[in-house]
Amino acid sequence: MKTKQVLELTAVFLGKEDLLNCAYFTGTQDEISPENQKELDLLLRCLNLITSEISTDYLPIYKTKTINFVDNICHLEDVDENIYQIVKLQDEFGSEIRFKIIGNDLKANATTCQITYTSFAQKTTLDGNVETFSNQIPERVLAYG
């Protein structure tokens, strides 16, 4: 779903008629006033906070990826910059591999393996899309948040 849809519904819930009439929602070429831009930025920040909380506490976003180790080390930034928790590492036969996280590095006795992890929801922008959590969270719930 579009960020604009959620923020528009949020503005309706909050009774922000002046904000609903700004160029962001009306699609006109008018300039957005500094006050309206400030409110939009605050609502966007709240939206990103709520999607992050949902992704870490209620509906985890699972991802799986094949990764390579150099000298038994893999940099977590090379896997994904939004990792929340590592669920498991598996070798090519499906056996679980023990691992440690040391600083920003993943250490395991492996050269290649499959990692399963949960991640934070991607941050959205005013013109972007919001994480849908496999269509389990309607825009109304995100607007309440």
PDB file of N, CA and C in Angstrom, residues 29-115:
ATOM      1  N   GLN A  29       0.146  21.271  -7.956  1.00  0.00           N
ATOM      2  CA  GLN A  29       1.544  21.677  -8.070  1.00  0.00           C
ATOM      3  C   GLN A  29       1.925  22.741  -7.037  1.00  0.00           C
ATOM      4  N   ASP A  30       0.986  23.046  -6.144  1.00  0.00           N
ATOM      5  CA  ASP A  30       1.271  24.047  -5.116  1.00  0.00           C
ATOM      6  C   ASP A  30       2.418  23.579  -4.236  1.00  0.00           C
ATOM      7  N   GLU A  31       3.026  24.533  -3.599  1.00  0.00           N
ATOM      8  CA  GLU A  31       4.112  24.250  -2.673  1.00  0.00           C
ATOM      9  C   GLU A  31       3.508  23.827  -1.324  1.00  0.00           C
ATOM     10  N   ILE A  32       4.121  22.875  -0.655  1.00  0.00           N
ATOM     11  CA  ILE A  32       3.672  22.453   0.671  1.00  0.00           C
ATOM     12  C   ILE A  32       4.249  23.431   1.689  1.00  0.00           C
ATOM     13  N   SER A  33       3.382  23.962   2.548  1.00  0.00           N
ATOM     14  CA  SER A  33       3.836  24.941   3.539  1.00  0.00           C
ATOM     15  C   SER A  33       4.777  24.267   4.537  1.00  0.00           C
ATOM     16  N   PRO A  34       5.654  25.065   5.145  1.00  0.00           N
ATOM     17  CA  PRO A  34       6.578  24.482   6.133  1.00  0.00           C
ATOM     18  C   PRO A  34       5.853  23.788   7.291  1.00  0.00           C
ATOM     19  N   GLU A  35       4.706  24.337   7.717  1.00  0.00           N
ATOM     20  CA  GLU A  35       3.945  23.714   8.805  1.00  0.00           C
ATOM     21  C   GLU A  35       3.421  22.346   8.382  1.00  0.00           C
ATOM     22  N   ASN A  36       2.851  22.286   7.167  1.00  0.00           N
ATOM     23  CA  ASN A  36       2.338  21.008   6.668  1.00  0.00           C
ATOM     24  C   ASN A  36       3.463  20.008   6.442  1.00  0.00           C
ATOM     25  N   GLN A  37       4.607  20.476   5.940  1.00  0.00           N
ATOM     26  CA  GLN A  37       5.745  19.582   5.725  1.00  0.00           C
ATOM     27  C   GLN A  37       6.223  19.012   7.052  1.00  0.00           C
ATOM     28  N   LYS A  38       6.228  19.860   8.078  1.00  0.00           N
ATOM     29  CA  LYS A  38       6.640  19.407   9.414  1.00  0.00           C
ATOM     30  C   LYS A  38       5.686  18.325   9.922  1.00  0.00           C
ATOM     31  N   GLU A  39       4.377  18.525   9.732  1.00  0.00           N
ATOM     32  CA  GLU A  39       3.396  17.519  10.168  1.00  0.00           C
ATOM     33  C   GLU A  39       3.535  16.228   9.371  1.00  0.00           C
ATOM     34  N   LEU A  40       3.740  16.348   8.055  1.00  0.00           N
ATOM     35  CA  LEU A  40       3.921  15.157   7.223  1.00  0.00           C
ATOM     36  C   LEU A  40       5.155  14.374   7.661  1.00  0.00           C
ATOM     37  N   ASP A  41       6.234  15.083   7.941  1.00  0.00           N
ATOM     38  CA  ASP A  41       7.464  14.422   8.388  1.00  0.00           C
ATOM     39  C   ASP A  41       7.257  13.709   9.725  1.00  0.00           C
ATOM     40  N   LEU A  42       6.500  14.329  10.631  1.00  0.00           N
ATOM     41  CA  LEU A  42       6.218  13.711  11.920  1.00  0.00           C
ATOM     42  C   LEU A  42       5.348  12.464  11.744  1.00  0.00           C
ATOM     43  N   LEU A  43       4.320  12.558  10.913  1.00  0.00           N
ATOM     44  CA  LEU A  43       3.458  11.396  10.658  1.00  0.00           C
ATOM     45  C   LEU A  43       4.244  10.266   9.997  1.00  0.00           C
ATOM     46  N   LEU A  44       5.144  10.614   9.079  1.00  0.00           N
ATOM     47  CA  LEU A  44       5.979   9.605   8.428  1.00  0.00           C
ATOM     48  C   LEU A  44       6.898   8.929   9.443  1.00  0.00           C
ATOM     49  N   ARG A  45       7.453   9.714  10.343  1.00  0.00           N
ATOM     50  CA  ARG A  45       8.325   9.150  11.373  1.00  0.00           C
ATOM     51  C   ARG A  45       7.538   8.166  12.250  1.00  0.00           C
ATOM     52  N   CYS A  46       6.321   8.555  12.628  1.00  0.00           N
ATOM     53  CA  CYS A  46       5.469   7.673  13.437  1.00  0.00           C
ATOM     54  C   CYS A  46       5.124   6.397  12.674  1.00  0.00           C
ATOM     55  N   LEU A  47       4.833   6.529  11.390  1.00  0.00           N
ATOM     56  CA  LEU A  47       4.527   5.360  10.566  1.00  0.00           C
ATOM     57  C   LEU A  47       5.713   4.407  10.520  1.00  0.00           C
ATOM     58  N   ASN A  48       6.912   4.935  10.332  1.00  0.00           N
ATOM     59  CA  ASN A  48       8.104   4.084  10.313  1.00  0.00           C
ATOM     60  C   ASN A  48       8.342   3.422  11.664  1.00  0.00           C
ATOM     61  N   LEU A  49       8.058   4.122  12.736  1.00  0.00           N
ATOM     62  CA  LEU A  49       8.207   3.529  14.069  1.00  0.00           C
ATOM     63  C   LEU A  49       7.222   2.385  14.279  1.00  0.00           C
ATOM     64  N   ILE A  50       5.982   2.568  13.867  1.00  0.00           N
ATOM     65  CA  ILE A  50       4.983   1.525  14.077  1.00  0.00           C
ATOM     66  C   ILE A  50       5.262   0.304  13.205  1.00  0.00           C
ATOM     67  N   THR A  51       5.697   0.501  11.963  1.00  0.00           N
ATOM     68  CA  THR A  51       6.013  -0.669  11.130  1.00  0.00           C
ATOM     69  C   THR A  51       7.234  -1.405  11.682  1.00  0.00           C
ATOM     70  N   SER A  52       8.168  -0.665  12.241  1.00  0.00           N
ATOM     71  CA  SER A  52       9.326  -1.303  12.859  1.00  0.00           C
ATOM     72  C   SER A  52       8.902  -2.123  14.073  1.00  0.00           C
ATOM     73  N   GLU A  53       8.020  -1.572  14.890  1.00  0.00           N
ATOM     74  CA  GLU A  53       7.549  -2.302  16.068  1.00  0.00           C
ATOM     75  C   GLU A  53       6.764  -3.548  15.679  1.00  0.00           C
ATOM     76  N   ILE A  54       5.921  -3.435  14.683  1.00  0.00           N
ATOM     77  CA  ILE A  54       5.151  -4.601  14.237  1.00  0.00           C
ATOM     78  C   ILE A  54       6.095  -5.691  13.750  1.00  0.00           C
ATOM     79  N   SER A  55       7.127  -5.297  13.000  1.00  0.00           N
ATOM     80  CA  SER A  55       8.042  -6.290  12.436  1.00  0.00           C
ATOM     81  C   SER A  55       8.925  -6.967  13.480  1.00  0.00           C
ATOM     82  N   THR A  56       9.123  -6.336  14.619  1.00  0.00           N
ATOM     83  CA  THR A  56       9.978  -6.946  15.641  1.00  0.00           C
ATOM     84  C   THR A  56       9.195  -7.619  16.753  1.00  0.00           C
ATOM     85  N   ASP A  57       7.962  -7.170  17.004  1.00  0.00           N
ATOM     86  CA  ASP A  57       7.217  -7.694  18.148  1.00  0.00           C
ATOM     87  C   ASP A  57       5.998  -8.535  17.792  1.00  0.00           C
ATOM     88  N   TYR A  58       5.440  -8.377  16.609  1.00  0.00           N
ATOM     89  CA  TYR A  58       4.164  -9.036  16.311  1.00  0.00           C
ATOM     90  C   TYR A  58       4.177  -9.902  15.053  1.00  0.00           C
ATOM     91  N   LEU A  59       4.633  -9.369  13.951  1.00  0.00           N
ATOM     92  CA  LEU A  59       4.649 -10.110  12.684  1.00  0.00           C
ATOM     93  C   LEU A  59       6.050 -10.036  12.078  1.00  0.00           C
ATOM     94  N   PRO A  60       6.928 -10.939  12.496  1.00  0.00           N
ATOM     95  CA  PRO A  60       8.305 -10.893  11.986  1.00  0.00           C
ATOM     96  C   PRO A  60       8.360 -11.073  10.469  1.00  0.00           C
ATOM     97  N   ILE A  61       9.307 -10.403   9.880  1.00  0.00           N
ATOM     98  CA  ILE A  61       9.557 -10.519   8.441  1.00  0.00           C
ATOM     99  C   ILE A  61      10.743 -11.476   8.296  1.00  0.00           C
ATOM    100  N   TYR A  62      10.472 -12.695   7.835  1.00  0.00           N
ATOM    101  CA  TYR A  62      11.520 -13.710   7.689  1.00  0.00           C
ATOM    102  C   TYR A  62      12.150 -13.607   6.308  1.00  0.00           C
ATOM    103  N   LYS A  63      13.464 -13.756   6.291  1.00  0.00           N
ATOM    104  CA  LYS A  63      14.207 -13.764   5.036  1.00  0.00           C
ATOM    105  C   LYS A  63      15.239 -14.881   5.087  1.00  0.00           C
ATOM    106  N   THR A  64      15.522 -15.449   3.914  1.00  0.00           N
ATOM    107  CA  THR A  64      16.537 -16.495   3.799  1.00  0.00           C
ATOM    108  C   THR A  64      17.469 -16.119   2.665  1.00  0.00           C
ATOM    109  N   LYS A  65      18.745 -16.383   2.877  1.00  0.00           N
ATOM    110  CA  LYS A  65      19.749 -15.973   1.910  1.00  0.00           C
ATOM    111  C   LYS A  65      20.952 -16.903   2.008  1.00  0.00           C
ATOM    112  N   THR A  66      21.644 -17.090   0.920  1.00  0.00           N
ATOM    113  CA  THR A  66      22.902 -17.836   0.929  1.00  0.00           C
ATOM    114  C   THR A  66      24.037 -16.838   1.131  1.00  0.00           C
ATOM    115  N   ILE A  67      24.906 -17.163   2.085  1.00  0.00           N
ATOM    116  CA  ILE A  67      26.016 -16.254   2.384  1.00  0.00           C
ATOM    117  C   ILE A  67      27.333 -17.009   2.353  1.00  0.00           C
ATOM    118  N   ASN A  68      28.390 -16.240   2.170  1.00  0.00           N
ATOM    119  CA  ASN A  68      29.741 -16.793   2.137  1.00  0.00           C
ATOM    120  C   ASN A  68      30.558 -16.226   3.283  1.00  0.00           C
ATOM    121  N   PHE A  69      31.441 -17.071   3.813  1.00  0.00           N
ATOM    122  CA  PHE A  69      32.324 -16.671   4.896  1.00  0.00           C
ATOM    123  C   PHE A  69      33.754 -16.619   4.367  1.00  0.00           C
ATOM    124  N   VAL A  70      34.525 -15.682   4.875  1.00  0.00           N
ATOM    125  CA  VAL A  70      35.959 -15.605   4.605  1.00  0.00           C
ATOM    126  C   VAL A  70      36.644 -15.732   5.961  1.00  0.00           C
ATOM    127  N   ASP A  71      37.459 -16.760   6.102  1.00  0.00           N
ATOM    128  CA  ASP A  71      38.114 -17.052   7.382  1.00  0.00           C
ATOM    129  C   ASP A  71      37.088 -17.168   8.516  1.00  0.00           C
ATOM    130  N   ASN A  72      35.984 -17.860   8.216  1.00  0.00           N
ATOM    131  CA  ASN A  72      34.898 -18.110   9.173  1.00  0.00           C
ATOM    132  C   ASN A  72      34.165 -16.853   9.640  1.00  0.00           C
ATOM    133  N   ILE A  73      34.304 -15.763   8.902  1.00  0.00           N
ATOM    134  CA  ILE A  73      33.668 -14.491   9.264  1.00  0.00           C
ATOM    135  C   ILE A  73      32.825 -13.987   8.088  1.00  0.00           C
ATOM    136  N   CYS A  74      31.633 -13.480   8.428  1.00  0.00           N
ATOM    137  CA  CYS A  74      30.782 -12.811   7.449  1.00  0.00           C
ATOM    138  C   CYS A  74      30.301 -11.513   8.096  1.00  0.00           C
ATOM    139  N   HIS A  75      30.470 -10.412   7.405  1.00  0.00           N
ATOM    140  CA  HIS A  75      30.022  -9.124   7.934  1.00  0.00           C
ATOM    141  C   HIS A  75      28.502  -9.025   7.804  1.00  0.00           C
ATOM    142  N   LEU A  76      27.843  -8.689   8.889  1.00  0.00           N
ATOM    143  CA  LEU A  76      26.380  -8.627   8.891  1.00  0.00           C
ATOM    144  C   LEU A  76      25.841  -7.593   7.899  1.00  0.00           C
ATOM    145  N   GLU A  77      26.570  -6.505   7.679  1.00  0.00           N
ATOM    146  CA  GLU A  77      26.132  -5.503   6.697  1.00  0.00           C
ATOM    147  C   GLU A  77      26.081  -6.096   5.294  1.00  0.00           C
ATOM    148  N   ASP A  78      26.925  -7.095   5.030  1.00  0.00           N
ATOM    149  CA  ASP A  78      26.932  -7.738   3.719  1.00  0.00           C
ATOM    150  C   ASP A  78      25.705  -8.634   3.528  1.00  0.00           C
ATOM    151  N   VAL A  79      25.102  -9.071   4.629  1.00  0.00           N
ATOM    152  CA  VAL A  79      23.910  -9.914   4.551  1.00  0.00           C
ATOM    153  C   VAL A  79      22.697  -9.032   4.327  1.00  0.00           C
ATOM    154  N   ASP A  80      22.471  -8.083   5.245  1.00  0.00           N
ATOM    155  CA  ASP A  80      21.309  -7.185   5.180  1.00  0.00           C
ATOM    156  C   ASP A  80      21.518  -6.117   6.242  1.00  0.00           C
ATOM    157  N   GLU A  81      21.287  -4.892   5.899  1.00  0.00           N
ATOM    158  CA  GLU A  81      21.484  -3.826   6.885  1.00  0.00           C
ATOM    159  C   GLU A  81      20.330  -3.723   7.882  1.00  0.00           C
ATOM    160  N   ASN A  82      19.251  -4.447   7.642  1.00  0.00           N
ATOM    161  CA  ASN A  82      18.085  -4.389   8.520  1.00  0.00           C
ATOM    162  C   ASN A  82      17.867  -5.657   9.343  1.00  0.00           C
ATOM    163  N   ILE A  83      18.904  -6.435   9.588  1.00  0.00           N
ATOM    164  CA  ILE A  83      18.749  -7.668  10.375  1.00  0.00           C
ATOM    165  C   ILE A  83      18.295  -7.322  11.790  1.00  0.00           C
ATOM    166  N   TYR A  84      17.281  -8.037  12.249  1.00  0.00           N
ATOM    167  CA  TYR A  84      16.838  -7.899  13.641  1.00  0.00           C
ATOM    168  C   TYR A  84      17.365  -9.084  14.460  1.00  0.00           C
ATOM    169  N   GLN A  85      17.032 -10.313  14.034  1.00  0.00           N
ATOM    170  CA  GLN A  85      17.510 -11.503  14.732  1.00  0.00           C
ATOM    171  C   GLN A  85      17.859 -12.593  13.731  1.00  0.00           C
ATOM    172  N   ILE A  86      18.915 -13.315  14.028  1.00  0.00           N
ATOM    173  CA  ILE A  86      19.267 -14.467  13.209  1.00  0.00           C
ATOM    174  C   ILE A  86      18.541 -15.671  13.793  1.00  0.00           C
ATOM    175  N   VAL A  87      17.795 -16.367  12.947  1.00  0.00           N
ATOM    176  CA  VAL A  87      17.024 -17.527  13.386  1.00  0.00           C
ATOM    177  C   VAL A  87      17.893 -18.780  13.331  1.00  0.00           C
ATOM    178  N   LYS A  88      18.563 -18.988  12.178  1.00  0.00           N
ATOM    179  CA  LYS A  88      19.415 -20.170  12.064  1.00  0.00           C
ATOM    180  C   LYS A  88      20.336 -20.054  10.859  1.00  0.00           C
ATOM    181  N   LEU A  89      21.399 -20.839  10.924  1.00  0.00           N
ATOM    182  CA  LEU A  89      22.314 -21.054   9.796  1.00  0.00           C
ATOM    183  C   LEU A  89      22.251 -22.534   9.470  1.00  0.00           C
ATOM    184  N   GLN A  90      22.219 -22.851   8.172  1.00  0.00           N
ATOM    185  CA  GLN A  90      22.196 -24.253   7.745  1.00  0.00           C
ATOM    186  C   GLN A  90      23.227 -24.468   6.641  1.00  0.00           C
ATOM    187  N   ASP A  91      23.858 -25.638   6.686  1.00  0.00           N
ATOM    188  CA  ASP A  91      24.780 -25.995   5.612  1.00  0.00           C
ATOM    189  C   ASP A  91      23.981 -26.520   4.419  1.00  0.00           C
ATOM    190  N   GLU A  92      24.694 -26.961   3.383  1.00  0.00           N
ATOM    191  CA  GLU A  92      24.024 -27.414   2.150  1.00  0.00           C
ATOM    192  C   GLU A  92      23.191 -28.676   2.349  1.00  0.00           C
ATOM    193  N   PHE A  93      23.382 -29.376   3.471  1.00  0.00           N
ATOM    194  CA  PHE A  93      22.619 -30.587   3.759  1.00  0.00           C
ATOM    195  C   PHE A  93      21.434 -30.324   4.692  1.00  0.00           C
ATOM    196  N   GLY A  94      21.264 -29.068   5.101  1.00  0.00           N
ATOM    197  CA  GLY A  94      20.157 -28.712   5.987  1.00  0.00           C
ATOM    198  C   GLY A  94      20.477 -28.841   7.463  1.00  0.00           C
ATOM    199  N   SER A  95      21.720 -29.169   7.772  1.00  0.00           N
ATOM    200  CA  SER A  95      22.114 -29.274   9.186  1.00  0.00           C
ATOM    201  C   SER A  95      22.381 -27.882   9.742  1.00  0.00           C
ATOM    202  N   GLU A  96      21.951 -27.680  10.977  1.00  0.00           N
ATOM    203  CA  GLU A  96      22.163 -26.367  11.586  1.00  0.00           C
ATOM    204  C   GLU A  96      23.622 -26.182  11.970  1.00  0.00           C
ATOM    205  N   ILE A  97      24.076 -24.954  11.801  1.00  0.00           N
ATOM    206  CA  ILE A  97      25.458 -24.580  12.106  1.00  0.00           C
ATOM    207  C   ILE A  97      25.436 -23.632  13.297  1.00  0.00           C
ATOM    208  N   ARG A  98      26.290 -23.900  14.265  1.00  0.00           N
ATOM    209  CA  ARG A  98      26.415 -22.997  15.413  1.00  0.00           C
ATOM    210  C   ARG A  98      27.143 -21.741  14.974  1.00  0.00           C
ATOM    211  N   PHE A  99      26.776 -20.630  15.601  1.00  0.00           N
ATOM    212  CA  PHE A  99      27.375 -19.353  15.224  1.00  0.00           C
ATOM    213  C   PHE A  99      27.441 -18.423  16.426  1.00  0.00           C
ATOM    214  N   LYS A 100      28.268 -17.392  16.288  1.00  0.00           N
ATOM    215  CA  LYS A 100      28.364 -16.324  17.277  1.00  0.00           C
ATOM    216  C   LYS A 100      28.341 -14.998  16.539  1.00  0.00           C
ATOM    217  N   ILE A 101      27.787 -14.010  17.211  1.00  0.00           N
ATOM    218  CA  ILE A 101      27.844 -12.653  16.677  1.00  0.00           C
ATOM    219  C   ILE A 101      28.852 -11.889  17.524  1.00  0.00           C
ATOM    220  N   ILE A 102      29.859 -11.383  16.855  1.00  0.00           N
ATOM    221  CA  ILE A 102      30.909 -10.626  17.531  1.00  0.00           C
ATOM    222  C   ILE A 102      30.973  -9.262  16.858  1.00  0.00           C
ATOM    223  N   GLY A 103      30.495  -8.253  17.563  1.00  0.00           N
ATOM    224  CA  GLY A 103      30.422  -6.913  16.971  1.00  0.00           C
ATOM    225  C   GLY A 103      29.459  -6.927  15.802  1.00  0.00           C
ATOM    226  N   ASN A 104      29.954  -6.569  14.635  1.00  0.00           N
ATOM    227  CA  ASN A 104      29.142  -6.581  13.417  1.00  0.00           C
ATOM    228  C   ASN A 104      29.469  -7.771  12.527  1.00  0.00           C
ATOM    229  N   ASP A 105      30.088  -8.777  13.107  1.00  0.00           N
ATOM    230  CA  ASP A 105      30.486  -9.955  12.340  1.00  0.00           C
ATOM    231  C   ASP A 105      29.750 -11.200  12.819  1.00  0.00           C
ATOM    232  N   LEU A 106      29.494 -12.069  11.878  1.00  0.00           N
ATOM    233  CA  LEU A 106      28.905 -13.375  12.147  1.00  0.00           C
ATOM    234  C   LEU A 106      30.038 -14.377  12.028  1.00  0.00           C
ATOM    235  N   LYS A 107      30.266 -15.157  13.078  1.00  0.00           N
ATOM    236  CA  LYS A 107      31.358 -16.110  13.063  1.00  0.00           C
ATOM    237  C   LYS A 107      30.782 -17.514  13.127  1.00  0.00           C
ATOM    238  N   ALA A 108      31.203 -18.363  12.182  1.00  0.00           N
ATOM    239  CA  ALA A 108      30.754 -19.757  12.139  1.00  0.00           C
ATOM    240  C   ALA A 108      31.810 -20.586  11.435  1.00  0.00           C
ATOM    241  N   ASN A 109      31.821 -21.854  11.724  1.00  0.00           N
ATOM    242  CA  ASN A 109      32.759 -22.767  11.085  1.00  0.00           C
ATOM    243  C   ASN A 109      32.141 -23.211   9.756  1.00  0.00           C
ATOM    244  N   ALA A 110      32.181 -22.322   8.772  1.00  0.00           N
ATOM    245  CA  ALA A 110      31.548 -22.586   7.473  1.00  0.00           C
ATOM    246  C   ALA A 110      32.202 -21.726   6.400  1.00  0.00           C
ATOM    247  N   THR A 111      32.001 -22.133   5.172  1.00  0.00           N
ATOM    248  CA  THR A 111      32.433 -21.306   4.043  1.00  0.00           C
ATOM    249  C   THR A 111      31.223 -20.748   3.300  1.00  0.00           C
ATOM    250  N   THR A 112      30.185 -21.543   3.184  1.00  0.00           N
ATOM    251  CA  THR A 112      28.933 -21.125   2.556  1.00  0.00           C
ATOM    252  C   THR A 112      27.789 -21.751   3.351  1.00  0.00           C
ATOM    253  N   CYS A 113      26.742 -20.985   3.581  1.00  0.00           N
ATOM    254  CA  CYS A 113      25.580 -21.542   4.270  1.00  0.00           C
ATOM    255  C   CYS A 113      24.347 -20.700   3.950  1.00  0.00           C
ATOM    256  N   GLN A 114      23.223 -21.184   4.414  1.00  0.00           N
ATOM    257  CA  GLN A 114      21.979 -20.463   4.230  1.00  0.00           C
ATOM    258  C   GLN A 114      21.592 -19.862   5.576  1.00  0.00           C
ATOM    259  N   ILE A 115      21.315 -18.573   5.571  1.00  0.00           N
ATOM    260  CA  ILE A 115      20.939 -17.890   6.799  1.00  0.00           C
ATOM    261  C   ILE A 115      19.447 -17.560   6.749  1.00  0.00           C
TER     262      ILE A 115
END
